[in-house]
């Protein structure tokens, strides 16, 4: 078996792995990146970018569908599924191409193609014919879709995951979407707006990442009027029937239902892609789910010279978090044993449904479980001026503030284009702004940001009432 010695070995060339490579290379040129699949990152190939391309097409169709409400008649409306998917794939390939250009710019000696697994602490085997002795290792293997046991065997090629959607050459007639997380919500709504018959299945009635009960109620009420939705499906079963599948389930009243679809899209989350790494031979501590125990501020696994970054760590599966993980892990692996904790950015999460969902800073659930004394302010988009002008007056936002000092702690948002409001809030939270600081900033008229001001004003009143006078 051939053998090489390196300072740093990075397993995985996704967003986290690429970021780790750039950071580690600032400290050593004796490193390799090992990738068993195609280069291109999850975001560019099957995640952020192709999904937004599909959502953009769906949004255009929805605008046309709603044009009559503005007194505009659109004749001859037709959705060309082949043309829609041609643009999705074409633009997707363009984004992937940018990533490939970056990888092609790396020295060839830094790129190893193949499957890596641990032989011993600090020792990796690639493709069973190459031994890599690495002084430090970064695990950046990403994540893989969850597929319920037995479904692949029963449904065959009628079972798909989000990766498969973006290889379609046209749109199907019908899709059952199982899972009400970010992927399930985004793709179900997009396909529905593009004329695909969709039913979205969930369990327990929860939909999306928002944790505030008020926000969850708003999301569920919206879903009930947006697309066929079974949020409390039980005894769900799927099987092949002819060229499609049949899904059977019971609703919250235990009434049985049966519906035929072309495909079943499994969107029940993703899990770290760690199987096959033989982590048991790496001498690193694992939790009860088989995930390495690590320090989020250093990305170091216990007191070992092994680091973990991106979706592989099962922490915050978001591109910007993966890139930050990679940067921290790469720096610490590169300059090891000088391991330094780095300040993390304010959490920010966005779901690109319409209305959008977003979270900035601490969530309602996190604040409640932490025991922090907090107040909240709320604003509805139902009568918000700009939202009504656009005919998009749905949703609600809640902003949370510290009762002790008036700092903005977090927010959960559901409404039109709240991606922008969430960014404003995340920046304020990271600066340590108090509610009074945010309200001292300018708000133009008429803009959606006025809805945020209303929520902040409500929060200021709650803090003032608690303080018995002026807010802290």
Coordinates of C-alpha atoms in Angstrom, one line a residue:
X1 CA 0.0 0.0 0.0
X2 CA 1.3 3.4 -1.0
X3 CA 1.8 5.8 1.9
X4 CA 2.0 9.6 2.3
X5 CA 2.6 11.9 5.3
X6 CA 0.7 15.2 5.7
X7 CA 0.2 17.8 8.3
X8 CA -3.5 18.1 7.6
X9 CA -6.0 15.8 5.9
X10 CA -9.5 17.2 5.2
X11 CA -12.1 14.6 4.5
X12 CA -14.8 16.1 2.3
X13 CA -14.7 18.9 -0.2
X14 CA -18.1 20.6 0.4
X15 CA -18.5 24.1 1.7
X16 CA -16.9 23.3 5.0
X17 CA -14.1 21.3 3.5
X18 CA -13.2 24.0 1.0
X19 CA -13.3 26.6 3.7
X20 CA -11.1 24.4 5.9
X21 CA -8.6 23.9 3.1
X22 CA -8.2 27.6 2.5
X23 CA -7.7 28.3 6.2
X24 CA -5.3 25.4 6.8
X25 CA -3.2 26.2 3.7
X26 CA -2.4 29.6 5.3
X27 CA -0.3 27.6 7.8
X28 CA 1.0 24.6 5.9
X29 CA 1.3 23.5 2.3
X30 CA 1.6 19.8 3.4
X31 CA -2.1 18.9 3.2
X32 CA -4.7 17.0 1.2
X33 CA -8.4 17.1 0.6
X34 CA -10.1 13.7 0.2
X35 CA -13.5 13.6 -1.6
X36 CA -15.3 10.4 -2.6
X37 CA -18.1 12.0 -4.7
X38 CA -18.2 14.7 -7.3
X39 CA -16.9 18.1 -6.5
X40 CA -19.4 21.0 -6.4
X41 CA -20.8 21.3 -2.8
X42 CA -24.3 20.4 -1.6
X43 CA -25.3 24.1 -1.8
X44 CA -24.4 24.5 -5.5
X45 CA -25.5 21.0 -6.7
X46 CA -28.6 20.0 -4.8
X47 CA -29.3 22.6 -2.1
X48 CA -29.4 26.3 -1.8
X49 CA -29.0 27.4 -5.5
X50 CA -31.1 24.9 -7.5
X51 CA -33.9 25.0 -4.9
X52 CA -34.0 28.8 -5.2
X53 CA -34.1 28.5 -9.0
X54 CA -37.1 26.3 -8.7
X55 CA -38.7 28.6 -6.1
X56 CA -38.1 31.6 -8.4
X57 CA -39.9 29.9 -11.3
X58 CA -42.8 29.0 -8.9
X59 CA -42.9 32.6 -7.6
X60 CA -43.2 33.9 -11.2
X61 CA -46.1 31.6 -11.9
X62 CA -47.8 32.6 -8.6
X63 CA -47.5 36.3 -9.5
X64 CA -49.3 35.6 -12.8
X65 CA -52.0 33.6 -11.1
X66 CA -52.6 36.5 -8.7
X67 CA -52.5 39.2 -11.3
X68 CA -56.3 39.4 -11.6
X69 CA -56.5 40.8 -8.1
X70 CA -54.6 43.9 -9.5
X71 CA -56.9 44.2 -12.4
X72 CA -54.5 42.6 -14.9
X73 CA -55.6 39.8 -17.1
X74 CA -52.8 37.4 -18.4
X75 CA -53.9 35.4 -21.4
X76 CA -52.5 32.1 -22.5
X77 CA -50.8 31.2 -19.2
X78 CA -48.9 27.9 -19.5
X79 CA -46.2 26.3 -17.5
X80 CA -43.6 24.5 -19.7
X81 CA -42.1 21.9 -17.3
X82 CA -39.3 21.1 -19.6
X83 CA -38.3 24.7 -19.9
X84 CA -38.5 25.3 -16.2
X85 CA -36.2 22.4 -15.4
X86 CA -33.9 23.2 -18.2
X87 CA -33.2 26.6 -16.7
X88 CA -32.9 25.1 -13.2
X89 CA -30.2 22.6 -14.4
X90 CA -28.5 25.1 -16.7
X91 CA -28.1 27.7 -13.9
X92 CA -27.3 25.0 -11.4
X93 CA -24.5 23.8 -13.6
X94 CA -23.2 27.4 -13.8
X95 CA -23.0 27.7 -10.0
X96 CA -21.3 24.2 -9.8
X97 CA -18.8 25.4 -12.4
X98 CA -17.6 28.2 -10.2
X99 CA -16.9 25.7 -7.4
X100 CA -15.1 23.4 -9.9
X101 CA -13.0 26.3 -11.1
X102 CA -11.9 26.8 -7.5
X103 CA -11.0 23.2 -6.9
X104 CA -9.2 23.0 -10.2
X105 CA -7.0 25.8 -9.0
X106 CA -5.7 23.7 -6.1
X107 CA -2.4 21.9 -6.7
X108 CA -3.1 18.4 -7.9
X109 CA -1.1 16.9 -5.0
X110 CA -3.7 18.4 -2.7
X111 CA -6.6 16.5 -4.2
X112 CA -7.3 12.9 -3.5
X113 CA -10.4 11.3 -5.0
X114 CA -11.8 8.3 -3.1
X115 CA -13.4 7.0 0.0
X116 CA -11.6 7.6 3.2
X117 CA -11.8 5.6 6.4
X118 CA -9.8 5.5 9.7
X119 CA -7.3 2.7 10.2
X120 CA -6.1 4.1 13.5
X121 CA -5.8 7.5 15.2
X122 CA -4.2 9.8 12.7
X123 CA -4.2 7.2 9.9
X124 CA -6.6 7.2 7.0
X125 CA -7.0 4.7 4.2
X126 CA -8.2 6.0 0.8
X127 CA -9.7 3.5 -1.7
X128 CA -8.0 0.6 0.1
X129 CA -4.7 1.3 -1.6
X130 CA -3.3 4.5 -0.1
X131 CA -2.4 5.2 3.5
X132 CA -2.5 8.8 4.7
X133 CA -0.6 9.5 7.9
X134 CA -2.1 12.9 9.1
X135 CA -0.9 14.9 12.1
X136 CA -4.3 16.5 12.1
X137 CA -7.6 15.6 10.5
X138 CA -10.7 17.7 9.6
X139 CA -13.9 15.7 9.1
X140 CA -16.2 17.6 6.7
X141 CA -18.2 14.9 5.1
X142 CA -21.5 16.7 5.1
X143 CA -24.9 15.1 5.5
X144 CA -27.2 12.7 3.7
X145 CA -31.0 12.6 3.4
X146 CA -33.0 10.5 6.0
X147 CA -34.9 7.7 4.3
X148 CA -37.2 5.6 6.4
X149 CA -36.3 1.9 6.6
X150 CA -37.7 -0.2 3.8
X151 CA -38.9 2.6 1.6
X152 CA -36.1 2.3 -0.9
X153 CA -36.7 -1.4 -1.3
X154 CA -40.5 -1.0 -1.6
X155 CA -40.6 2.2 -3.8
X156 CA -37.5 1.8 -6.0
X157 CA -37.1 4.7 -8.4
X158 CA -40.4 6.2 -7.3
X159 CA -38.7 7.3 -4.1
X160 CA -36.7 10.5 -4.5
X161 CA -34.8 12.9 -2.3
X162 CA -34.2 16.6 -3.1
X163 CA -31.0 15.7 -5.0
X164 CA -33.1 13.9 -7.6
X165 CA -35.6 16.7 -8.1
X166 CA -32.9 18.8 -9.8
X167 CA -32.1 16.1 -12.3
X168 CA -35.7 16.1 -13.7
X169 CA -35.9 17.1 -17.3
X170 CA -39.6 18.1 -16.9
X171 CA -42.1 18.4 -14.1
X172 CA -44.1 15.3 -13.0
X173 CA -47.9 15.3 -12.6
X174 CA -47.9 14.5 -8.8
X175 CA -45.6 14.2 -5.8
X176 CA -46.2 13.2 -2.2
X177 CA -43.8 15.2 0.0
X178 CA -43.1 13.5 3.4
X179 CA -41.5 15.9 5.9
X180 CA -42.4 19.5 7.0
X181 CA -38.9 20.8 7.6
X182 CA -37.2 23.4 5.4
X183 CA -36.7 21.1 2.4
X184 CA -40.2 19.7 2.5
X185 CA -41.9 23.1 2.8
X186 CA -39.9 24.8 0.1
X187 CA -40.2 22.1 -2.5
X188 CA -43.8 21.3 -1.8
X189 CA -44.9 24.9 -2.2
X190 CA -42.7 25.4 -5.3
X191 CA -44.0 22.3 -7.1
X192 CA -47.6 23.1 -6.1
X193 CA -47.3 26.6 -7.7
X194 CA -45.8 25.1 -10.8
X195 CA -48.9 22.9 -11.3
X196 CA -47.8 19.7 -9.8
X197 CA -50.4 17.9 -7.7
X198 CA -48.8 17.8 -4.2
X199 CA -49.7 16.6 -0.8
X200 CA -47.4 17.5 2.1
X201 CA -47.3 15.0 5.0
X202 CA -46.1 15.8 8.5
X203 CA -46.3 14.2 12.0
X204 CA -47.3 16.0 15.2
X205 CA -48.6 19.1 13.4
X206 CA -45.2 20.9 13.6
X207 CA -44.1 22.7 10.4
X208 CA -40.8 24.5 9.8
X209 CA -38.2 25.6 12.4
X210 CA -40.1 28.3 14.3
X211 CA -40.4 27.5 18.0
X212 CA -42.7 30.1 19.3
X213 CA -46.3 28.7 19.7
X214 CA -47.8 31.8 18.2
X215 CA -45.6 31.5 15.1
X216 CA -46.3 27.8 14.7
X217 CA -50.0 28.5 14.8
X218 CA -49.6 31.1 12.1
X219 CA -47.6 28.8 9.9
X220 CA -50.0 25.9 10.3
X221 CA -53.0 28.1 9.5
X222 CA -51.3 29.3 6.4
X223 CA -50.4 25.8 5.3
X224 CA -54.0 24.7 5.5
X225 CA -55.0 27.3 2.9
X226 CA -51.9 27.0 0.7
X227 CA -51.7 23.4 -0.5
X228 CA -53.0 20.0 0.4
X229 CA -51.6 19.4 3.8
X230 CA -51.8 16.5 6.2
X231 CA -49.9 17.7 9.2
X232 CA -50.9 14.9 11.7
X233 CA -50.7 11.9 9.4
X234 CA -50.4 8.6 11.2
X235 CA -50.0 5.0 10.1
X236 CA -48.5 6.4 6.9
X237 CA -47.5 3.7 4.4
X238 CA -46.4 3.8 0.8
X239 CA -46.1 1.1 -1.9
X240 CA -45.6 0.7 -5.6
X241 CA -48.6 0.5 -7.8
X242 CA -48.1 0.4 -11.5
X243 CA -45.8 3.3 -12.7
X244 CA -46.4 5.2 -9.5
X245 CA -47.0 4.8 -5.8
X246 CA -50.0 4.7 -3.4
X247 CA -49.8 6.5 0.0
X248 CA -52.2 5.5 2.7
X249 CA -52.6 7.3 6.0
X250 CA -54.9 8.3 8.8
X251 CA -55.8 11.9 9.7
X252 CA -56.1 13.4 13.2
X253 CA -59.6 11.9 13.5
X254 CA -58.2 8.5 12.5
X255 CA -60.1 8.5 9.2
X256 CA -58.3 6.5 6.5
X257 CA -57.1 8.1 3.3
X258 CA -55.5 6.8 0.1
X259 CA -54.0 8.8 -2.8
X260 CA -51.9 7.9 -5.9
X261 CA -48.8 9.9 -6.9
X262 CA -46.0 9.6 -9.4
X263 CA -43.3 10.0 -6.8
X264 CA -42.7 10.2 -3.1
X265 CA -40.2 12.8 -2.0
X266 CA -38.5 11.9 1.3
X267 CA -37.8 15.2 3.0
X268 CA -37.6 14.1 6.6
X269 CA -34.4 15.8 7.4
X270 CA -30.7 14.9 6.9
X271 CA -28.2 13.1 9.0
X272 CA -24.4 13.4 9.2
X273 CA -22.6 11.4 6.6
X274 CA -20.3 9.6 9.0
X275 CA -21.0 5.9 8.1
X276 CA -18.1 4.2 6.5
X277 CA -15.5 6.4 8.2
X278 CA -14.8 3.7 10.9
X279 CA -14.8 6.3 13.6
X280 CA -14.5 3.5 16.2
X281 CA -10.8 3.2 15.1
X282 CA -10.1 6.9 15.4
X283 CA -10.1 6.9 19.3
X284 CA -12.4 9.9 19.5
X285 CA -15.4 10.2 21.8
X286 CA -18.9 9.8 20.3
X287 CA -22.3 10.7 21.7
X288 CA -25.2 8.3 21.9
X289 CA -26.1 9.0 18.2
X290 CA -22.6 8.3 17.0
X291 CA -21.7 12.0 16.5
X292 CA -18.2 13.1 17.6
X293 CA -18.2 15.3 20.8
X294 CA -16.7 18.6 19.9
X295 CA -16.3 22.2 21.0
X296 CA -18.3 24.5 18.8
X297 CA -15.9 27.5 19.3
X298 CA -12.8 25.5 18.2
X299 CA -14.4 22.7 16.2
X300 CA -12.0 20.3 18.0
X301 CA -13.2 16.9 19.0
X302 CA -12.4 16.5 22.7
X303 CA -8.6 16.8 23.3
X304 CA -7.6 15.1 20.0
X305 CA -6.0 16.6 16.9
X306 CA -9.2 15.8 15.0
X307 CA -11.7 18.6 14.1
X308 CA -15.2 18.5 12.6
X309 CA -17.0 21.0 10.5
X310 CA -20.2 21.6 8.6
X311 CA -23.2 19.4 8.4
X312 CA -21.1 16.5 9.6
X313 CA -21.3 17.9 13.2
X314 CA -25.1 17.9 13.3
X315 CA -25.1 21.4 14.8
X316 CA -26.5 24.1 12.4
X317 CA -26.8 22.6 8.9
X318 CA -26.6 26.0 7.0
X319 CA -24.1 27.0 4.4
X320 CA -22.7 30.1 6.2
X321 CA -22.4 28.1 9.4
X322 CA -20.6 25.3 7.5
X323 CA -18.2 27.9 6.0
X324 CA -17.5 29.3 9.4
X325 CA -17.0 25.8 10.9
X326 CA -14.5 25.1 8.1
X327 CA -12.6 28.3 8.6
X328 CA -12.3 27.7 12.4
X329 CA -11.4 24.0 12.0
X330 CA -8.9 24.7 9.2
X331 CA -7.2 27.4 11.1
X332 CA -6.9 25.3 14.3
X333 CA -5.8 22.2 12.4
X334 CA -3.2 24.3 10.4
X335 CA -1.6 26.0 13.4
X336 CA -2.1 23.0 15.9
X337 CA -1.3 22.7 18.8
X338 CA -2.2 26.4 19.0
X339 CA -6.0 25.8 19.2
X340 CA -8.0 29.0 19.6
X341 CA -11.7 29.5 20.3
X342 CA -13.4 31.9 17.9
X343 CA -16.4 34.1 18.5
X344 CA -19.4 32.7 16.5
X345 CA -21.7 34.9 14.5
X346 CA -25.3 35.6 15.6
X347 CA -27.5 32.6 14.5
X348 CA -29.5 33.3 11.3
X349 CA -31.9 30.9 9.6
X350 CA -34.2 31.6 6.7
X351 CA -36.8 29.4 5.0
X352 CA -37.6 30.5 1.4
X353 CA -41.3 29.7 1.4
X354 CA -43.8 32.5 0.6
X355 CA -44.3 34.0 3.1
X356 CA -40.8 33.4 4.3
X357 CA -39.8 32.2 7.8
X358 CA -36.8 33.3 9.6
X359 CA -35.0 33.2 12.9
X360 CA -32.4 35.7 14.2
X361 CA -30.5 35.4 17.4
X362 CA -32.0 33.2 20.2
X363 CA -35.2 31.5 19.4
X364 CA -38.3 31.5 21.7
X365 CA -37.5 27.8 22.5
X366 CA -33.9 28.6 23.4
X367 CA -34.8 31.5 25.6
X368 CA -37.6 29.6 27.4
X369 CA -35.3 26.6 28.1
X370 CA -32.5 28.8 29.3
X371 CA -34.6 30.6 31.9
X372 CA -33.7 34.1 30.7
X373 CA -36.3 36.6 31.7
X374 CA -37.5 38.1 28.4
X375 CA -40.3 40.1 27.0
X376 CA -41.7 40.2 23.5
X377 CA -43.2 42.5 21.0
X378 CA -45.5 41.3 18.1
X379 CA -46.7 42.7 14.8
X380 CA -49.0 41.3 12.2
X381 CA -48.6 41.8 8.5
X382 CA -52.4 41.6 7.9
X383 CA -52.8 45.4 7.9
X384 CA -49.2 46.4 7.4
X385 CA -49.3 49.2 4.7
X386 CA -46.6 48.0 2.3
X387 CA -47.7 44.3 2.6
X388 CA -51.3 45.2 1.7
X389 CA -50.1 47.3 -1.3
X390 CA -48.3 44.2 -2.6
X391 CA -51.2 41.9 -1.8
X392 CA -48.9 39.9 0.4
X393 CA -50.3 40.8 3.8
X394 CA -49.8 37.5 5.6
X395 CA -47.8 36.6 8.6
X396 CA -46.5 37.8 12.0
X397 CA -43.2 38.7 13.6
X398 CA -42.1 38.4 17.3
X399 CA -39.0 40.1 18.7
X400 CA -37.6 39.2 22.1
X401 CA -35.7 41.4 24.5
X402 CA -33.9 41.0 27.8
X403 CA -35.9 42.3 30.7
X404 CA -32.7 43.1 32.6
X405 CA -31.0 45.5 30.1
X406 CA -33.3 45.9 27.1
X407 CA -31.0 44.2 24.7
X408 CA -32.6 42.5 21.6
X409 CA -32.1 38.8 22.1
X410 CA -33.7 37.2 19.1
X411 CA -36.7 37.1 16.8
X412 CA -38.9 34.7 14.9
X413 CA -40.5 36.0 11.7
X414 CA -43.1 34.8 9.2
X415 CA -44.1 37.2 6.5
X416 CA -43.2 38.7 3.1
X417 CA -39.5 39.0 2.4
X418 CA -38.5 38.6 6.1
X419 CA -35.1 37.5 5.0
X420 CA -34.2 41.2 5.0
X421 CA -35.7 42.0 8.3
X422 CA -33.9 39.0 9.8
X423 CA -30.6 40.3 8.6
X424 CA -31.2 43.7 10.2
X425 CA -32.1 42.0 13.5
X426 CA -29.1 39.7 13.4
X427 CA -26.8 42.6 12.9
X428 CA -28.4 44.5 15.8
X429 CA -28.2 41.5 18.0
X430 CA -24.5 40.9 17.2
X431 CA -23.7 44.5 18.0
X432 CA -25.5 44.2 21.3
X433 CA -28.2 46.8 20.4
X434 CA -30.9 47.6 22.9
X435 CA -34.5 48.1 21.7
X436 CA -34.1 51.8 22.1
X437 CA -31.1 51.7 19.8
X438 CA -33.0 50.0 17.0
X439 CA -36.0 52.4 17.3
X440 CA -33.6 55.3 17.1
X441 CA -32.7 54.2 13.5
X442 CA -34.6 55.6 10.5
X443 CA -37.6 53.8 9.0
X444 CA -38.8 54.9 5.6
X445 CA -42.5 54.9 4.5
X446 CA -44.0 52.7 3.1
X447 CA -41.8 49.7 3.6
X448 CA -42.0 46.3 5.2
X449 CA -39.5 47.4 7.8
X450 CA -42.3 49.4 9.4
X451 CA -43.7 46.1 10.6
X452 CA -40.5 45.4 12.4
X453 CA -40.7 48.9 14.0
X454 CA -44.2 48.0 15.2
X455 CA -42.9 44.8 16.8
X456 CA -40.0 46.7 18.4
X457 CA -42.4 49.4 19.8
X458 CA -44.5 46.6 21.3
X459 CA -41.4 45.1 22.9
X460 CA -40.4 48.6 24.2
X461 CA -43.8 48.9 25.9
X462 CA -43.5 45.5 27.4
X463 CA -40.1 46.3 28.8
X464 CA -41.3 49.7 30.1
X465 CA -44.3 48.1 31.8
X466 CA -42.0 45.6 33.5
X467 CA -39.6 48.3 34.6
X468 CA -42.4 50.5 35.9
X469 CA -41.4 53.5 33.9
X470 CA -38.7 54.0 31.2
X471 CA -37.3 50.9 29.6
X472 CA -33.9 49.7 30.7

